[in-house]
Amino acid sequence: MAIEQTFSILKPDAVGKNKIGAIIQRLEESGLKVVAARMIHLSQKEAEGFYAVHRERGFFADLVKFMISGPVMAMALEGENAVQVYRDVMGATNPKNAAPGTIRADFADSIDENAAHGSDSLENAKIELAYFFRTTELCPRTR
Ligand code: CMP
């Protein structure tokens, strides 16, 4: 299977609960490697731009408001089949539907405050990674 990079955000609820380390531990235990990481408090424009694909959805305004309510941890994750592996570790978008042991089942309270974001395809991973990181900021693992 191919080595991929995917994009992750630990959202303001997870950061506010001081669960950055606990979540990264789950990622590392699943074989994913952090190849870039940055704390950032998104501006309204940055959050709207990142979630532009959802701008016609009824939840867009609340989503943006939530995403700018506190700092987030943006990360690039690398590994075999990383896009799907990370989605499996995160669990379903709505924590009520997330399998036991997944990040959203264990750390999220609602579909609106669901602890983590992850790219849904390799194509979108490239777009989302480029939104937050320069190519030179990604550190592919050599060991
Ligand atoms: P995320 O993976 O970050 O992508 C968009 C976010 O919108 C999603 O996680 C949810 O937190 C939020 N959201 C709120 N309501 C919905 C909904 N009905 N369907 C999908 N996403 C929703």
PDB file of C-alpha atoms and ligand atoms in Angstrom:
ATOM      1  CA  MET A   1       0.000   0.000   0.000  1.00  0.00           C
ATOM      2  CA  ALA A   2       1.146   3.532  -0.752  1.00  0.00           C
ATOM      3  CA  ILE A   3       2.589   5.956   1.784  1.00  0.00           C
ATOM      4  CA  GLU A   4       0.182   8.912   1.933  1.00  0.00           C
ATOM      5  CA  GLN A   5      -0.058  12.203   3.766  1.00  0.00           C
ATOM      6  CA  THR A   6      -3.345  13.431   5.186  1.00  0.00           C
ATOM      7  CA  PHE A   7      -4.479  16.538   7.016  1.00  0.00           C
ATOM      8  CA  SER A   8      -5.775  16.720  10.582  1.00  0.00           C
ATOM      9  CA  ILE A   9      -7.180  19.447  12.779  1.00  0.00           C
ATOM     10  CA  LEU A  10      -7.663  18.912  16.486  1.00  0.00           C
ATOM     11  CA  LYS A  11     -10.579  21.272  17.033  1.00  0.00           C
ATOM     12  CA  PRO A  12     -11.129  23.910  19.768  1.00  0.00           C
ATOM     13  CA  ASP A  13     -13.147  21.489  21.951  1.00  0.00           C
ATOM     14  CA  ALA A  14     -10.361  18.867  22.043  1.00  0.00           C
ATOM     15  CA  VAL A  15      -7.663  21.511  22.579  1.00  0.00           C
ATOM     16  CA  GLY A  16      -9.785  23.146  25.314  1.00  0.00           C
ATOM     17  CA  LYS A  17     -10.127  19.797  27.108  1.00  0.00           C
ATOM     18  CA  ASN A  18      -6.323  19.467  27.011  1.00  0.00           C
ATOM     19  CA  LYS A  19      -6.533  16.268  24.956  1.00  0.00           C
ATOM     20  CA  ILE A  20      -3.902  17.042  22.290  1.00  0.00           C
ATOM     21  CA  GLY A  21      -1.468  14.508  23.704  1.00  0.00           C
ATOM     22  CA  ALA A  22      -4.091  11.820  24.288  1.00  0.00           C
ATOM     23  CA  ILE A  23      -5.300  12.120  20.694  1.00  0.00           C
ATOM     24  CA  ILE A  24      -1.810  12.185  19.170  1.00  0.00           C
ATOM     25  CA  GLN A  25      -1.039   9.039  21.195  1.00  0.00           C
ATOM     26  CA  ARG A  26      -3.965   7.296  19.453  1.00  0.00           C
ATOM     27  CA  LEU A  27      -2.669   8.470  16.072  1.00  0.00           C
ATOM     28  CA  GLU A  28       0.842   7.210  16.767  1.00  0.00           C
ATOM     29  CA  GLU A  29      -0.466   3.880  18.089  1.00  0.00           C
ATOM     30  CA  SER A  30      -2.344   3.426  14.810  1.00  0.00           C
ATOM     31  CA  GLY A  31       0.928   3.803  12.880  1.00  0.00           C
ATOM     32  CA  LEU A  32       0.408   7.398  11.712  1.00  0.00           C
ATOM     33  CA  LYS A  33       3.391   9.713  11.996  1.00  0.00           C
ATOM     34  CA  VAL A  34       3.195  13.472  12.613  1.00  0.00           C
ATOM     35  CA  VAL A  35       5.215  15.165   9.848  1.00  0.00           C
ATOM     36  CA  ALA A  36       4.091  18.750  10.581  1.00  0.00           C
ATOM     37  CA  ALA A  37       2.184  20.406  13.417  1.00  0.00           C
ATOM     38  CA  ARG A  38       1.143  23.957  14.192  1.00  0.00           C
ATOM     39  CA  MET A  39      -1.068  25.609  16.794  1.00  0.00           C
ATOM     40  CA  ILE A  40      -3.172  28.327  15.248  1.00  0.00           C
ATOM     41  CA  HIS A  41      -6.132  30.460  16.298  1.00  0.00           C
ATOM     42  CA  LEU A  42      -8.005  30.720  13.005  1.00  0.00           C
ATOM     43  CA  SER A  43      -9.466  34.014  11.836  1.00  0.00           C
ATOM     44  CA  GLN A  44     -13.031  34.069  10.522  1.00  0.00           C
ATOM     45  CA  LYS A  45     -11.711  34.389   6.960  1.00  0.00           C
ATOM     46  CA  GLU A  46      -9.333  31.448   7.390  1.00  0.00           C
ATOM     47  CA  ALA A  47     -12.083  29.225   8.819  1.00  0.00           C
ATOM     48  CA  GLU A  48     -14.562  30.249   6.111  1.00  0.00           C
ATOM     49  CA  GLY A  49     -11.956  29.575   3.434  1.00  0.00           C
ATOM     50  CA  PHE A  50     -11.034  26.175   4.833  1.00  0.00           C
ATOM     51  CA  TYR A  51     -14.671  25.036   5.009  1.00  0.00           C
ATOM     52  CA  ALA A  52     -15.760  26.834   1.799  1.00  0.00           C
ATOM     53  CA  VAL A  53     -17.105  23.564   0.395  1.00  0.00           C
ATOM     54  CA  HIS A  54     -19.785  23.646   3.141  1.00  0.00           C
ATOM     55  CA  ARG A  55     -20.754  27.323   2.732  1.00  0.00           C
ATOM     56  CA  GLU A  56     -24.275  26.529   1.478  1.00  0.00           C
ATOM     57  CA  ARG A  57     -25.004  24.132   4.353  1.00  0.00           C
ATOM     58  CA  GLY A  58     -27.224  25.218   7.237  1.00  0.00           C
ATOM     59  CA  PHE A  59     -24.501  24.457   9.772  1.00  0.00           C
ATOM     60  CA  PHE A  60     -21.818  26.629   8.090  1.00  0.00           C
ATOM     61  CA  ALA A  61     -22.135  29.738  10.311  1.00  0.00           C
ATOM     62  CA  ASP A  62     -22.116  27.680  13.520  1.00  0.00           C
ATOM     63  CA  LEU A  63     -19.185  25.599  12.233  1.00  0.00           C
ATOM     64  CA  VAL A  64     -17.105  28.719  11.541  1.00  0.00           C
ATOM     65  CA  LYS A  65     -18.060  30.269  14.895  1.00  0.00           C
ATOM     66  CA  PHE A  66     -16.974  27.109  16.685  1.00  0.00           C
ATOM     67  CA  MET A  67     -13.715  26.776  14.735  1.00  0.00           C
ATOM     68  CA  ILE A  68     -12.642  30.306  15.708  1.00  0.00           C
ATOM     69  CA  SER A  69     -13.692  29.917  19.362  1.00  0.00           C
ATOM     70  CA  GLY A  70     -10.190  28.815  20.420  1.00  0.00           C
ATOM     71  CA  PRO A  71      -6.879  27.569  19.065  1.00  0.00           C
ATOM     72  CA  VAL A  72      -6.623  24.414  16.985  1.00  0.00           C
ATOM     73  CA  MET A  73      -3.772  22.019  16.248  1.00  0.00           C
ATOM     74  CA  ALA A  74      -3.218  21.556  12.527  1.00  0.00           C
ATOM     75  CA  MET A  75      -1.167  18.501  11.564  1.00  0.00           C
ATOM     76  CA  ALA A  76       0.124  16.594   8.599  1.00  0.00           C
ATOM     77  CA  LEU A  77       0.029  12.834   9.189  1.00  0.00           C
ATOM     78  CA  GLU A  78       1.942  10.273   7.172  1.00  0.00           C
ATOM     79  CA  GLY A  79       1.670   6.536   6.796  1.00  0.00           C
ATOM     80  CA  GLU A  80       0.490   3.642   4.680  1.00  0.00           C
ATOM     81  CA  ASN A  81      -3.058   4.365   3.519  1.00  0.00           C
ATOM     82  CA  ALA A  82      -3.002   7.391   5.856  1.00  0.00           C
ATOM     83  CA  VAL A  83      -6.251   9.004   4.620  1.00  0.00           C
ATOM     84  CA  GLN A  84      -8.393   5.956   5.418  1.00  0.00           C
ATOM     85  CA  VAL A  85      -6.421   4.925   8.526  1.00  0.00           C
ATOM     86  CA  TYR A  86      -6.926   8.366  10.067  1.00  0.00           C
ATOM     87  CA  ARG A  87     -10.646   8.368   9.176  1.00  0.00           C
ATOM     88  CA  ASP A  88     -11.016   4.982  10.859  1.00  0.00           C
ATOM     89  CA  VAL A  89      -9.203   6.178  13.996  1.00  0.00           C
ATOM     90  CA  MET A  90     -11.372   9.334  14.128  1.00  0.00           C
ATOM     91  CA  GLY A  91     -14.679   7.488  13.776  1.00  0.00           C
ATOM     92  CA  ALA A  92     -17.956   8.769  12.319  1.00  0.00           C
ATOM     93  CA  THR A  93     -18.533  12.544  11.984  1.00  0.00           C
ATOM     94  CA  ASN A  94     -21.342  12.335  14.532  1.00  0.00           C
ATOM     95  CA  PRO A  95     -19.849  10.960  17.766  1.00  0.00           C
ATOM     96  CA  LYS A  96     -23.188   9.280  18.490  1.00  0.00           C
ATOM     97  CA  ASN A  97     -22.469   6.998  15.508  1.00  0.00           C
ATOM     98  CA  ALA A  98     -18.730   6.619  16.139  1.00  0.00           C
ATOM     99  CA  ALA A  99     -17.447   3.143  17.010  1.00  0.00           C
ATOM    100  CA  PRO A 100     -16.212   2.618  20.580  1.00  0.00           C
ATOM    101  CA  GLY A 101     -12.525   3.397  20.964  1.00  0.00           C
ATOM    102  CA  THR A 102     -12.457   5.996  18.200  1.00  0.00           C
ATOM    103  CA  ILE A 103     -11.339   9.584  18.841  1.00  0.00           C
ATOM    104  CA  ARG A 104     -14.780  11.056  18.296  1.00  0.00           C
ATOM    105  CA  ALA A 105     -16.506   8.423  20.443  1.00  0.00           C
ATOM    106  CA  ASP A 106     -14.106   9.083  23.306  1.00  0.00           C
ATOM    107  CA  PHE A 107     -13.406  12.835  23.063  1.00  0.00           C
ATOM    108  CA  ALA A 108     -16.346  14.495  21.233  1.00  0.00           C
ATOM    109  CA  ASP A 109     -19.701  15.642  22.568  1.00  0.00           C
ATOM    110  CA  SER A 110     -21.711  16.397  19.410  1.00  0.00           C
ATOM    111  CA  ILE A 111     -21.587  16.577  15.619  1.00  0.00           C
ATOM    112  CA  ASP A 112     -20.864  20.311  15.944  1.00  0.00           C
ATOM    113  CA  GLU A 113     -18.023  19.887  18.439  1.00  0.00           C
ATOM    114  CA  ASN A 114     -16.536  16.641  17.191  1.00  0.00           C
ATOM    115  CA  ALA A 115     -12.908  16.919  18.339  1.00  0.00           C
ATOM    116  CA  ALA A 116     -11.134  16.328  15.034  1.00  0.00           C
ATOM    117  CA  HIS A 117     -11.249  16.937  11.306  1.00  0.00           C
ATOM    118  CA  GLY A 118      -9.649  14.703   8.705  1.00  0.00           C
ATOM    119  CA  SER A 119      -9.394  14.848   4.928  1.00  0.00           C
ATOM    120  CA  ASP A 120     -11.956  12.647   3.155  1.00  0.00           C
ATOM    121  CA  SER A 121      -9.771  11.800   0.132  1.00  0.00           C
ATOM    122  CA  LEU A 122      -6.157  11.968  -1.023  1.00  0.00           C
ATOM    123  CA  GLU A 123      -7.117  14.760  -3.412  1.00  0.00           C
ATOM    124  CA  ASN A 124      -8.637  16.871  -0.621  1.00  0.00           C
ATOM    125  CA  ALA A 125      -5.734  16.018   1.681  1.00  0.00           C
ATOM    126  CA  LYS A 126      -3.379  17.735  -0.789  1.00  0.00           C
ATOM    127  CA  ILE A 127      -5.626  20.819  -0.946  1.00  0.00           C
ATOM    128  CA  GLU A 128      -6.076  21.002   2.839  1.00  0.00           C
ATOM    129  CA  LEU A 129      -2.376  20.428   3.586  1.00  0.00           C
ATOM    130  CA  ALA A 130      -1.488  23.254   1.211  1.00  0.00           C
ATOM    131  CA  TYR A 131      -3.961  25.546   3.014  1.00  0.00           C
ATOM    132  CA  PHE A 132      -1.966  25.239   6.256  1.00  0.00           C
ATOM    133  CA  PHE A 133       1.567  24.158   5.395  1.00  0.00           C
ATOM    134  CA  ARG A 134       4.262  25.033   2.894  1.00  0.00           C
ATOM    135  CA  THR A 135       5.836  22.015   1.221  1.00  0.00           C
ATOM    136  CA  THR A 136       9.101  22.795   3.025  1.00  0.00           C
ATOM    137  CA  GLU A 137       7.326  22.548   6.410  1.00  0.00           C
ATOM    138  CA  LEU A 138       6.440  18.883   5.836  1.00  0.00           C
ATOM    139  CA  CYS A 139       9.097  16.547   7.223  1.00  0.00           C
ATOM    140  CA  PRO A 140       8.679  13.097   5.635  1.00  0.00           C
ATOM    141  CA  ARG A 141       9.963  10.439   8.019  1.00  0.00           C
ATOM    142  CA  THR A 142      13.245   8.876   7.057  1.00  0.00           C
ATOM    143  CA  ARG A 143      13.353   6.758  10.244  1.00  0.00           C
TER     144      ARG A 143
HETATM  145  P1  CMP B   1     -15.580  18.056   9.718  1.00  0.00           P
HETATM  146  O1  CMP B   1     -15.007  16.738   9.343  1.00  0.00           O
HETATM  147  O2  CMP B   1     -14.664  19.056  10.303  1.00  0.00           O
HETATM  148  O3  CMP B   1     -16.262  18.694   8.417  1.00  0.00           O
HETATM  149  C1  CMP B   1     -17.306  19.645   8.506  1.00  0.00           C
HETATM  150  C2  CMP B   1     -17.889  19.735   9.884  1.00  0.00           C
HETATM  151  O4  CMP B   1     -19.201  20.266   9.968  1.00  0.00           O
HETATM  152  C3  CMP B   1     -18.044  18.337  10.451  1.00  0.00           C
HETATM  153  O5  CMP B   1     -16.777  17.814  10.757  1.00  0.00           O
HETATM  154  C4  CMP B   1     -18.972  18.588  11.640  1.00  0.00           C
HETATM  155  O6  CMP B   1     -18.261  18.957  12.804  1.00  0.00           O
HETATM  156  C5  CMP B   1     -19.781  19.800  11.182  1.00  0.00           C
HETATM  157  N1  CMP B   1     -21.187  19.472  10.948  1.00  0.00           N
HETATM  158  C6  CMP B   1     -22.233  19.993  11.621  1.00  0.00           C
HETATM  159  N2  CMP B   1     -23.393  19.484  11.171  1.00  0.00           N
HETATM  160  C7  CMP B   1     -23.081  18.603  10.186  1.00  0.00           C
HETATM  161  C8  CMP B   1     -23.845  17.746   9.344  1.00  0.00           C
HETATM  162  N3  CMP B   1     -25.177  17.687   9.399  1.00  0.00           N
HETATM  163  N4  CMP B   1     -23.192  16.977   8.450  1.00  0.00           N
HETATM  164  C9  CMP B   1     -21.829  17.022   8.360  1.00  0.00           C
HETATM  165  N5  CMP B   1     -21.063  17.826   9.128  1.00  0.00           N
HETATM  166  C10 CMP B   1     -21.667  18.600  10.050  1.00  0.00           C
END
